[in-house]
Amino acid sequence: MKTLHFQSVFVGGCGTAAGPMEAQGPLKDKIDKLFDDIYCEEKTYERLMSEACDHALRAQGCKTSDLDLILGGDLLNQLGTSHYFARDLDIPFIGLYGACSNSTLIAANAAMWIDSGHAERVLGLTSSHNATAERQFRYPNEYGVQKPETTTYTVTGAGAMIFQNEKTPVRLTQATLGRILDWQFTNPNDMGSAMAPAAFDTICRHFENTGTSFDDYDLIVTGDLSKIGRSMLIDLFKQKGMDPHDKLIDCGLLIYDREHQEVFAGGSGCACSAVVTIAYLFDLLRTKALHKIMVVATGALLSTVIVQQKESIPCIAHAVVYEGTVGE
Protein backbone atom coordinates (compact mmCIF):
# COMPACT_ATOMS: atom_id res chain seq x y z
CA MET A 1 0.00 0.00 0.00
CA LYS A 2 1.27 3.46 -0.86
CA THR A 3 1.78 6.26 1.61
CA LEU A 4 -1.25 8.53 1.91
CA HIS A 5 -0.73 12.24 1.19
CA PHE A 6 -3.05 14.86 2.68
CA GLN A 7 -3.52 18.42 1.48
CA SER A 8 -5.62 20.13 4.14
CA VAL A 9 -5.53 18.29 7.46
CA PHE A 10 -4.59 20.36 10.51
CA VAL A 11 -4.37 19.70 14.24
CA GLY A 12 -6.64 21.96 16.28
CA GLY A 13 -7.38 21.82 20.00
CA CYS A 14 -5.58 19.14 22.01
CA GLY A 15 -5.70 17.86 25.57
CA THR A 16 -3.82 15.47 27.82
CA ALA A 17 -4.38 13.87 31.20
CA ALA A 18 -2.17 11.51 33.18
CA GLY A 19 -1.68 9.72 36.48
CA PRO A 20 0.68 9.91 39.45
CA MET A 21 3.74 8.27 37.87
CA GLU A 22 3.57 10.62 34.89
CA ALA A 23 3.19 13.52 37.32
CA GLN A 24 6.73 12.75 38.51
CA GLY A 25 8.17 12.55 35.01
CA PRO A 26 9.97 15.15 32.86
CA LEU A 27 6.80 16.20 30.98
CA LYS A 28 4.73 16.92 34.09
CA ASP A 29 4.60 20.66 33.45
CA LYS A 30 3.30 20.15 29.90
CA ILE A 31 0.39 17.80 30.66
CA ASP A 32 -2.99 19.54 31.05
CA LYS A 33 -4.39 17.48 33.95
CA LEU A 34 -2.47 15.37 36.44
CA PHE A 35 -3.89 13.06 39.11
CA ASP A 36 -2.06 12.00 42.25
CA ASP A 37 -4.41 9.02 42.63
CA ILE A 38 -4.08 5.95 40.38
CA TYR A 39 -7.89 5.75 40.29
CA CYS A 40 -8.05 9.36 39.11
CA GLU A 41 -10.63 10.10 41.82
CA GLU A 42 -13.12 7.66 40.25
CA LYS A 43 -14.31 4.07 40.70
CA THR A 44 -13.26 3.39 37.12
CA TYR A 45 -10.77 4.94 34.73
CA GLU A 46 -12.90 6.65 32.09
CA ARG A 47 -12.31 10.10 33.55
CA LEU A 48 -8.85 10.29 32.01
CA MET A 49 -10.37 10.29 28.54
CA SER A 50 -13.04 12.79 29.59
CA GLU A 51 -10.41 15.19 30.98
CA ALA A 52 -8.32 15.05 27.80
CA CYS A 53 -11.41 15.64 25.66
CA ASP A 54 -12.52 18.56 27.82
CA HIS A 55 -9.14 20.28 27.45
CA ALA A 56 -9.14 19.71 23.68
CA LEU A 57 -12.60 21.24 23.29
CA ARG A 58 -11.72 24.25 25.43
CA ALA A 59 -8.50 24.77 23.50
CA GLN A 60 -10.54 24.64 20.29
CA GLY A 61 -13.23 26.90 21.68
CA CYS A 62 -16.03 24.55 20.66
CA LYS A 63 -18.60 22.14 22.07
CA THR A 64 -19.09 18.44 21.43
CA SER A 65 -22.01 19.32 19.16
CA ASP A 66 -19.51 21.02 16.83
CA LEU A 67 -17.81 17.68 16.13
CA ASP A 68 -18.75 15.57 13.11
CA LEU A 69 -17.20 12.34 14.33
CA ILE A 70 -15.27 10.74 17.20
CA LEU A 71 -12.55 8.15 16.62
CA GLY A 72 -11.50 6.45 19.86
CA GLY A 73 -9.60 3.48 21.14
CA ASP A 74 -8.00 2.08 24.28
CA LEU A 75 -6.62 -1.16 25.73
CA LEU A 76 -9.66 -2.54 27.55
CA ASN A 77 -11.69 -5.46 26.22
CA GLN A 78 -14.15 -4.28 23.56
CA LEU A 79 -12.77 -0.73 23.88
CA GLY A 80 -14.68 -0.33 27.12
CA THR A 81 -13.19 3.03 28.11
CA SER A 82 -13.92 4.62 24.73
CA HIS A 83 -17.46 3.28 24.52
CA TYR A 84 -18.44 4.37 28.02
CA PHE A 85 -16.87 7.76 27.43
CA ALA A 86 -18.79 8.32 24.17
CA ARG A 87 -22.16 6.88 25.17
CA ASP A 88 -23.67 10.19 26.30
CA LEU A 89 -22.27 12.45 23.57
CA ASP A 90 -24.79 11.72 20.81
CA ILE A 91 -22.10 11.98 18.12
CA PRO A 92 -21.18 9.37 15.46
CA PHE A 93 -18.43 7.20 16.91
CA ILE A 94 -15.98 4.70 15.44
CA GLY A 95 -13.88 2.51 17.71
CA LEU A 96 -10.39 1.63 16.48
CA TYR A 97 -7.98 -0.88 17.97
CA GLY A 98 -4.29 -1.10 17.24
CA ALA A 99 -3.10 -1.73 20.80
CA CYS A 100 -0.40 0.85 21.61
CA SER A 101 -0.36 2.05 17.98
CA ASN A 102 -3.78 3.64 18.53
CA SER A 103 -2.60 7.25 18.50
CA THR A 104 -1.27 7.18 14.93
CA LEU A 105 -3.93 4.73 13.69
CA ILE A 106 -6.60 7.17 14.85
CA ALA A 107 -4.75 10.19 13.44
CA ALA A 108 -4.40 8.55 10.02
CA ASN A 109 -8.08 7.63 9.91
CA ALA A 110 -9.12 11.11 11.02
CA ALA A 111 -7.00 12.60 8.24
CA MET A 112 -8.79 10.45 5.67
CA TRP A 113 -12.16 11.71 6.86
CA ILE A 114 -11.03 15.34 6.77
CA ASP A 115 -9.10 15.26 3.51
CA SER A 116 -11.91 13.48 1.68
CA GLY A 117 -14.35 16.22 2.65
CA HIS A 118 -16.64 13.86 4.54
CA ALA A 119 -15.98 15.65 7.84
CA GLU A 120 -14.81 19.10 8.88
CA ARG A 121 -13.93 18.40 12.51
CA VAL A 122 -12.99 15.00 13.96
CA LEU A 123 -12.05 14.23 17.56
CA GLY A 124 -9.46 11.51 17.93
CA LEU A 125 -8.59 10.21 21.37
CA THR A 126 -7.01 7.26 23.11
CA SER A 127 -6.05 6.21 26.61
CA SER A 128 -4.34 3.52 28.64
CA HIS A 129 -4.09 2.69 32.31
CA ASN A 130 -1.28 0.85 34.04
CA ALA A 131 -3.46 -1.40 36.18
CA THR A 132 -5.86 -2.45 33.44
CA ALA A 133 -3.10 -2.97 30.87
CA GLU A 134 -1.14 -5.24 33.19
CA ARG A 135 -4.27 -7.31 33.76
CA GLN A 136 -5.02 -7.37 30.04
CA PHE A 137 -1.61 -8.22 28.61
CA ARG A 138 0.54 -9.65 31.39
CA TYR A 139 -0.58 -10.32 34.97
CA PRO A 140 -2.62 -8.19 37.40
CA ASN A 141 -0.44 -5.98 39.57
CA GLU A 142 -2.00 -7.60 42.64
CA TYR A 143 -0.22 -10.87 41.79
CA GLY A 144 3.11 -9.28 42.59
CA VAL A 145 4.83 -11.04 39.69
CA GLN A 146 8.55 -10.27 39.43
CA LYS A 147 9.31 -8.21 36.33
CA PRO A 148 12.56 -8.20 34.38
CA GLU A 149 14.32 -5.05 33.19
CA THR A 150 12.95 -5.63 29.67
CA THR A 151 9.42 -4.87 30.90
CA THR A 152 7.78 -1.62 29.85
CA TYR A 153 5.65 0.41 32.27
CA THR A 154 2.21 1.21 30.84
CA VAL A 155 1.42 4.92 30.91
CA THR A 156 -1.71 5.96 32.79
CA GLY A 157 -3.01 8.75 30.64
CA ALA A 158 -5.10 9.98 27.72
CA GLY A 159 -4.63 12.21 24.72
CA ALA A 160 -7.25 13.98 22.58
CA MET A 161 -6.72 15.80 19.27
CA ILE A 162 -9.19 17.67 17.07
CA PHE A 163 -8.43 17.33 13.36
CA GLN A 164 -9.88 19.89 10.97
CA ASN A 165 -9.62 21.48 7.52
CA GLU A 166 -8.98 24.99 8.90
CA LYS A 167 -5.32 25.99 9.05
CA THR A 168 -3.45 25.78 12.37
CA PRO A 169 0.28 25.77 13.25
CA VAL A 170 0.46 21.95 12.89
CA ARG A 171 -0.44 20.01 9.76
CA LEU A 172 -0.73 16.24 9.23
CA THR A 173 0.70 15.62 5.76
CA GLN A 174 1.28 11.88 5.31
CA ALA A 175 0.42 8.48 6.73
CA THR A 176 1.90 5.05 6.11
CA LEU A 177 -0.26 2.29 7.53
CA GLY A 178 1.44 -0.71 9.07
CA ARG A 179 1.19 -4.38 8.31
CA ILE A 180 1.28 -7.10 10.95
CA LEU A 181 4.71 -8.63 11.51
CA ASP A 182 5.52 -11.57 13.77
CA TRP A 183 9.15 -12.44 14.41
CA GLN A 184 8.09 -15.18 16.85
CA PHE A 185 8.79 -13.29 20.07
CA THR A 186 6.79 -14.79 22.92
CA ASN A 187 7.78 -12.83 26.03
CA PRO A 188 5.06 -10.36 27.15
CA ASN A 189 7.67 -8.77 29.39
CA ASP A 190 9.75 -7.74 26.38
CA MET A 191 7.29 -6.17 23.97
CA GLY A 192 9.84 -3.61 22.82
CA SER A 193 11.80 -6.31 21.00
CA ALA A 194 8.61 -7.78 19.57
CA MET A 195 7.45 -4.42 18.17
CA ALA A 196 10.78 -3.14 16.79
CA PRO A 197 10.54 -5.12 13.52
CA ALA A 198 7.11 -3.60 12.80
CA ALA A 199 8.49 -0.09 13.32
CA PHE A 200 11.45 -0.92 11.08
CA ASP A 201 9.18 -2.22 8.32
CA THR A 202 6.84 0.79 8.39
CA ILE A 203 9.64 3.37 8.44
CA CYS A 204 11.48 1.64 5.58
CA ARG A 205 8.30 1.46 3.49
CA HIS A 206 7.59 5.12 4.21
CA PHE A 207 11.09 6.07 3.06
CA GLU A 208 10.70 3.97 -0.09
CA ASN A 209 7.22 5.31 -0.87
CA THR A 210 8.15 8.97 -0.38
CA GLY A 211 11.77 9.00 -1.53
CA THR A 212 12.88 10.34 1.85
CA SER A 213 15.42 9.33 4.48
CA PHE A 214 16.38 10.25 8.03
CA ASP A 215 17.90 13.44 6.64
CA ASP A 216 14.45 14.74 5.66
CA TYR A 217 13.06 14.75 9.22
CA ASP A 218 14.01 16.64 12.34
CA LEU A 219 12.94 13.64 14.42
CA ILE A 220 11.46 10.20 13.89
CA VAL A 221 9.68 9.26 17.09
CA THR A 222 8.59 5.70 17.86
CA GLY A 223 5.72 5.12 20.22
CA ASP A 224 6.73 2.78 23.00
CA LEU A 225 9.71 0.64 22.12
CA SER A 226 11.57 2.10 25.11
CA LYS A 227 15.20 1.19 25.78
CA ILE A 228 15.31 -2.41 24.55
CA GLY A 229 13.16 -1.97 21.45
CA ARG A 230 14.83 1.28 20.40
CA SER A 231 18.26 -0.32 20.64
CA MET A 232 17.07 -3.22 18.48
CA LEU A 233 15.52 -0.84 15.94
CA ILE A 234 18.77 1.13 15.60
CA ASP A 235 20.64 -2.15 15.04
CA LEU A 236 18.18 -3.15 12.31
CA PHE A 237 18.78 0.12 10.48
CA LYS A 238 22.55 -0.18 10.80
CA GLN A 239 22.42 -3.72 9.42
CA LYS A 240 20.71 -2.22 6.38
CA GLY A 241 23.41 0.41 6.05
CA MET A 242 21.21 3.23 7.36
CA ASP A 243 22.33 5.53 10.17
CA PRO A 244 19.57 7.26 12.18
CA HIS A 245 22.03 10.09 13.05
CA ASP A 246 20.55 10.39 16.57
CA LYS A 247 17.22 11.39 15.03
CA LEU A 248 15.45 8.26 16.25
CA ILE A 249 13.92 8.77 19.70
CA ASP A 250 11.14 7.01 21.60
CA CYS A 251 8.15 8.31 23.55
CA GLY A 252 8.68 5.65 26.21
CA LEU A 253 12.04 7.23 27.03
CA LEU A 254 10.69 10.78 27.04
CA ILE A 255 7.71 10.47 29.39
CA TYR A 256 9.65 9.00 32.34
CA ASP A 257 13.00 9.57 34.02
CA ARG A 258 14.41 6.04 34.10
CA GLU A 259 17.25 7.02 36.42
CA HIS A 260 14.87 8.11 39.17
CA GLN A 261 11.61 6.27 38.41
CA GLU A 262 11.04 2.51 38.62
CA VAL A 263 9.72 2.05 35.09
CA PHE A 264 12.06 -0.72 33.94
CA ALA A 265 12.84 -0.24 30.20
CA GLY A 266 10.56 2.82 29.91
CA GLY A 267 6.97 3.67 29.03
CA SER A 268 4.38 1.99 26.83
CA GLY A 269 0.62 2.03 26.25
CA CYS A 270 -1.74 3.99 23.98
CA ALA A 271 -1.26 7.11 26.05
CA CYS A 272 2.52 6.98 25.81
CA SER A 273 2.78 8.24 22.23
CA ALA A 274 -0.44 10.29 22.49
CA VAL A 275 0.64 12.30 25.54
CA VAL A 276 4.22 12.83 24.34
CA THR A 277 3.08 13.88 20.85
CA ILE A 278 0.50 16.36 22.11
CA ALA A 279 2.25 17.72 25.19
CA TYR A 280 5.79 17.86 23.84
CA LEU A 281 6.23 17.34 20.10
CA PHE A 282 3.42 19.63 18.94
CA ASP A 283 4.88 22.46 21.01
CA LEU A 284 8.19 22.03 19.21
CA LEU A 285 6.41 22.34 15.87
CA ARG A 286 4.34 25.34 16.95
CA THR A 287 7.43 27.22 18.14
CA LYS A 288 9.43 26.29 15.03
CA ALA A 289 12.00 24.40 17.09
CA LEU A 290 11.14 21.53 14.73
CA HIS A 291 9.69 21.66 11.24
CA LYS A 292 8.94 18.07 10.24
CA ILE A 293 8.59 14.92 12.32
CA MET A 294 7.37 11.37 11.82
CA VAL A 295 5.55 9.64 14.68
CA VAL A 296 5.49 5.85 14.50
CA ALA A 297 3.31 4.34 17.23
CA THR A 298 3.79 0.60 17.73
CA GLY A 299 1.36 -2.03 18.98
CA ALA A 300 1.74 -5.57 20.32
CA LEU A 301 -1.42 -7.48 19.39
CA LEU A 302 -1.50 -10.05 22.17
CA SER A 303 -3.57 -11.12 25.15
CA THR A 304 -2.80 -13.14 28.28
CA VAL A 305 -4.89 -16.05 26.97
CA ILE A 306 -3.04 -16.23 23.67
CA VAL A 307 0.36 -15.96 25.37
CA GLN A 308 -0.56 -18.75 27.78
CA GLN A 309 -1.42 -20.86 24.74
CA LYS A 310 2.24 -20.47 23.73
CA GLU A 311 1.49 -18.24 20.75
CA SER A 312 3.92 -15.59 19.55
CA ILE A 313 3.22 -11.83 19.55
CA PRO A 314 2.12 -10.24 16.25
CA CYS A 315 2.86 -6.51 16.07
CA ILE A 316 2.05 -3.46 13.98
CA ALA A 317 3.23 0.14 13.55
CA HIS A 318 1.51 3.10 11.87
CA ALA A 319 3.40 6.24 10.84
CA VAL A 320 2.10 9.80 10.44
CA VAL A 321 4.04 12.91 9.45
CA TYR A 322 3.39 16.25 11.14
CA GLU A 323 4.77 19.55 9.85
CA GLY A 324 4.79 23.03 11.29
CA THR A 325 2.98 25.69 9.28
CA VAL A 326 4.21 28.79 11.11
CA GLY A 327 5.73 31.18 8.57
CA GLU A 328 4.18 29.50 5.53
XYZ file of C-alpha atoms in Angstrom:
328
model
C 0.000 0.000 0.000
C 1.272 3.458 -0.864
C 1.782 6.262 1.606
C -1.252 8.532 1.911
C -0.733 12.238 1.194
C -3.048 14.857 2.677
C -3.516 18.423 1.482
C -5.619 20.132 4.143
C -5.533 18.295 7.462
C -4.593 20.355 10.513
C -4.370 19.698 14.242
C -6.639 21.961 16.279
C -7.381 21.817 20.001
C -5.580 19.141 22.012
C -5.701 17.863 25.566
C -3.818 15.467 27.821
C -4.377 13.874 31.203
C -2.167 11.513 33.182
C -1.679 9.722 36.482
C 0.684 9.907 39.445
C 3.738 8.269 37.874
C 3.573 10.617 34.889
C 3.192 13.518 37.316
C 6.726 12.745 38.509
C 8.170 12.548 35.005
C 9.971 15.155 32.860
C 6.798 16.199 30.983
C 4.728 16.915 34.090
C 4.595 20.663 33.448
C 3.302 20.147 29.899
C 0.386 17.801 30.664
C -2.987 19.537 31.055
C -4.385 17.485 33.949
C -2.467 15.371 36.441
C -3.890 13.057 39.107
C -2.063 11.995 42.249
C -4.411 9.016 42.630
C -4.076 5.950 40.383
C -7.886 5.747 40.287
C -8.045 9.363 39.111
C -10.631 10.097 41.817
C -13.117 7.659 40.253
C -14.311 4.072 40.703
C -13.264 3.391 37.117
C -10.768 4.945 34.734
C -12.904 6.646 32.092
C -12.309 10.097 33.546
C -8.852 10.294 32.009
C -10.372 10.290 28.542
C -13.044 12.795 29.592
C -10.414 15.189 30.977
C -8.325 15.051 27.804
C -11.408 15.645 25.657
C -12.518 18.563 27.815
C -9.141 20.282 27.454
C -9.141 19.706 23.683
C -12.595 21.239 23.289
C -11.725 24.247 25.429
C -8.496 24.774 23.497
C -10.540 24.636 20.286
C -13.234 26.902 21.680
C -16.034 24.555 20.664
C -18.603 22.136 22.067
C -19.088 18.440 21.430
C -22.007 19.320 19.163
C -19.512 21.022 16.828
C -17.813 17.680 16.127
C -18.751 15.569 13.106
C -17.202 12.336 14.332
C -15.272 10.745 17.199
C -12.552 8.149 16.625
C -11.499 6.453 19.857
C -9.596 3.482 21.143
C -7.996 2.076 24.283
C -6.615 -1.157 25.730
C -9.658 -2.542 27.550
C -11.691 -5.458 26.221
C -14.146 -4.275 23.565
C -12.766 -0.725 23.878
C -14.679 -0.325 27.124
C -13.195 3.031 28.110
C -13.919 4.619 24.728
C -17.465 3.280 24.516
C -18.440 4.369 28.017
C -16.875 7.764 27.428
C -18.790 8.321 24.170
C -22.158 6.884 25.175
C -23.668 10.194 26.302
C -22.270 12.451 23.573
C -24.794 11.717 20.810
C -22.101 11.984 18.117
C -21.178 9.370 15.464
C -18.433 7.197 16.910
C -15.980 4.698 15.436
C -13.883 2.515 17.711
C -10.393 1.631 16.479
C -7.984 -0.876 17.974
C -4.290 -1.097 17.244
C -3.098 -1.727 20.801
C -0.401 0.849 21.612
C -0.362 2.050 17.984
C -3.778 3.637 18.529
C -2.599 7.250 18.498
C -1.269 7.176 14.928
C -3.931 4.730 13.695
C -6.601 7.172 14.851
C -4.749 10.189 13.439
C -4.399 8.545 10.021
C -8.079 7.631 9.907
C -9.124 11.113 11.025
C -7.002 12.597 8.244
C -8.793 10.451 5.669
C -12.163 11.714 6.862
C -11.034 15.345 6.773
C -9.103 15.265 3.508
C -11.910 13.475 1.675
C -14.345 16.223 2.650
C -16.635 13.855 4.536
C -15.984 15.650 7.838
C -14.811 19.105 8.883
C -13.933 18.401 12.508
C -12.992 14.995 13.961
C -12.053 14.235 17.563
C -9.457 11.510 17.927
C -8.585 10.213 21.367
C -7.007 7.265 23.110
C -6.048 6.214 26.613
C -4.336 3.515 28.644
C -4.092 2.691 32.312
C -1.276 0.854 34.035
C -3.456 -1.401 36.183
C -5.862 -2.450 33.445
C -3.101 -2.970 30.869
C -1.141 -5.239 33.194
C -4.271 -7.307 33.764
C -5.019 -7.373 30.044
C -1.612 -8.221 28.606
C 0.543 -9.648 31.388
C -0.578 -10.322 34.971
C -2.620 -8.191 37.404
C -0.439 -5.980 39.572
C -1.996 -7.600 42.638
C -0.219 -10.874 41.794
C 3.112 -9.281 42.592
C 4.833 -11.041 39.694
C 8.551 -10.272 39.429
C 9.307 -8.212 36.331
C 12.562 -8.200 34.379
C 14.319 -5.049 33.191
C 12.955 -5.629 29.667
C 9.416 -4.870 30.899
C 7.783 -1.615 29.850
C 5.647 0.411 32.270
C 2.211 1.209 30.839
C 1.415 4.923 30.908
C -1.706 5.962 32.792
C -3.009 8.755 30.637
C -5.096 9.976 27.719
C -4.629 12.211 24.718
C -7.252 13.978 22.580
C -6.724 15.805 19.271
C -9.189 17.666 17.069
C -8.427 17.327 13.359
C -9.881 19.888 10.972
C -9.615 21.478 7.522
C -8.983 24.992 8.897
C -5.319 25.987 9.054
C -3.453 25.781 12.370
C 0.278 25.774 13.252
C 0.464 21.950 12.890
C -0.441 20.012 9.763
C -0.735 16.239 9.230
C 0.696 15.620 5.759
C 1.283 11.876 5.311
C 0.419 8.480 6.733
C 1.899 5.050 6.109
C -0.262 2.295 7.532
C 1.441 -0.710 9.070
C 1.186 -4.381 8.309
C 1.279 -7.105 10.946
C 4.710 -8.632 11.511
C 5.520 -11.566 13.772
C 9.149 -12.438 14.408
C 8.092 -15.179 16.852
C 8.790 -13.295 20.068
C 6.791 -14.793 22.921
C 7.780 -12.829 26.033
C 5.061 -10.358 27.145
C 7.672 -8.766 29.391
C 9.749 -7.738 26.381
C 7.287 -6.173 23.965
C 9.844 -3.608 22.818
C 11.798 -6.307 21.005
C 8.606 -7.784 19.570
C 7.450 -4.416 18.172
C 10.779 -3.142 16.795
C 10.541 -5.125 13.518
C 7.111 -3.600 12.795
C 8.492 -0.092 13.316
C 11.448 -0.919 11.085
C 9.177 -2.223 8.320
C 6.840 0.794 8.389
C 9.636 3.372 8.437
C 11.477 1.636 5.582
C 8.301 1.457 3.489
C 7.591 5.118 4.209
C 11.088 6.069 3.061
C 10.702 3.970 -0.090
C 7.223 5.312 -0.873
C 8.154 8.967 -0.379
C 11.767 9.000 -1.526
C 12.883 10.344 1.854
C 15.423 9.326 4.475
C 16.383 10.247 8.029
C 17.902 13.440 6.636
C 14.445 14.745 5.659
C 13.063 14.751 9.221
C 14.006 16.639 12.339
C 12.939 13.639 14.416
C 11.459 10.199 13.891
C 9.681 9.258 17.093
C 8.591 5.699 17.864
C 5.721 5.120 20.221
C 6.735 2.777 23.002
C 9.713 0.640 22.125
C 11.568 2.096 25.112
C 15.195 1.195 25.781
C 15.313 -2.405 24.547
C 13.160 -1.965 21.454
C 14.832 1.283 20.401
C 18.263 -0.320 20.637
C 17.073 -3.219 18.481
C 15.524 -0.837 15.941
C 18.770 1.131 15.601
C 20.643 -2.152 15.044
C 18.178 -3.145 12.305
C 18.777 0.122 10.481
C 22.553 -0.175 10.800
C 22.419 -3.716 9.417
C 20.712 -2.223 6.378
C 23.408 0.409 6.051
C 21.206 3.233 7.362
C 22.333 5.528 10.170
C 19.565 7.261 12.183
C 22.027 10.094 13.051
C 20.553 10.394 16.565
C 17.219 11.386 15.028
C 15.445 8.258 16.249
C 13.917 8.772 19.701
C 11.140 7.010 21.604
C 8.149 8.308 23.552
C 8.676 5.651 26.206
C 12.040 7.232 27.027
C 10.686 10.785 27.045
C 7.713 10.466 29.387
C 9.654 9.004 32.344
C 12.996 9.574 34.017
C 14.410 6.043 34.095
C 17.246 7.019 36.422
C 14.870 8.114 39.173
C 11.609 6.269 38.407
C 11.043 2.514 38.620
C 9.717 2.050 35.091
C 12.062 -0.717 33.943
C 12.843 -0.239 30.196
C 10.559 2.816 29.908
C 6.970 3.671 29.029
C 4.383 1.988 26.826
C 0.621 2.031 26.246
C -1.739 3.992 23.981
C -1.260 7.110 26.053
C 2.516 6.978 25.809
C 2.775 8.244 22.225
C -0.437 10.287 22.488
C 0.640 12.295 25.543
C 4.217 12.833 24.337
C 3.078 13.879 20.855
C 0.497 16.359 22.114
C 2.246 17.723 25.191
C 5.788 17.858 23.842
C 6.227 17.335 20.096
C 3.423 19.627 18.938
C 4.875 22.457 21.013
C 8.194 22.035 19.215
C 6.407 22.342 15.868
C 4.336 25.345 16.953
C 7.426 27.217 18.145
C 9.432 26.287 15.027
C 12.005 24.402 17.089
C 11.145 21.528 14.728
C 9.685 21.660 11.235
C 8.935 18.074 10.245
C 8.588 14.916 12.324
C 7.367 11.369 11.818
C 5.549 9.645 14.682
C 5.495 5.845 14.500
C 3.315 4.339 17.230
C 3.789 0.603 17.734
C 1.357 -2.031 18.978
C 1.738 -5.567 20.322
C -1.418 -7.479 19.388
C -1.499 -10.046 22.165
C -3.572 -11.121 25.150
C -2.799 -13.140 28.279
C -4.892 -16.051 26.974
C -3.037 -16.232 23.667
C 0.361 -15.960 25.368
C -0.555 -18.752 27.777
C -1.419 -20.857 24.740
C 2.237 -20.466 23.727
C 1.491 -18.235 20.746
C 3.922 -15.588 19.552
C 3.223 -11.832 19.551
C 2.119 -10.237 16.248
C 2.863 -6.515 16.075
C 2.053 -3.457 13.982
C 3.227 0.145 13.548
C 1.510 3.095 11.871
C 3.396 6.239 10.835
C 2.097 9.795 10.435
C 4.043 12.914 9.453
C 3.395 16.246 11.141
C 4.774 19.546 9.855
C 4.791 23.033 11.289
C 2.978 25.695 9.280
C 4.212 28.795 11.114
C 5.734 31.178 8.573
C 4.183 29.497 5.532
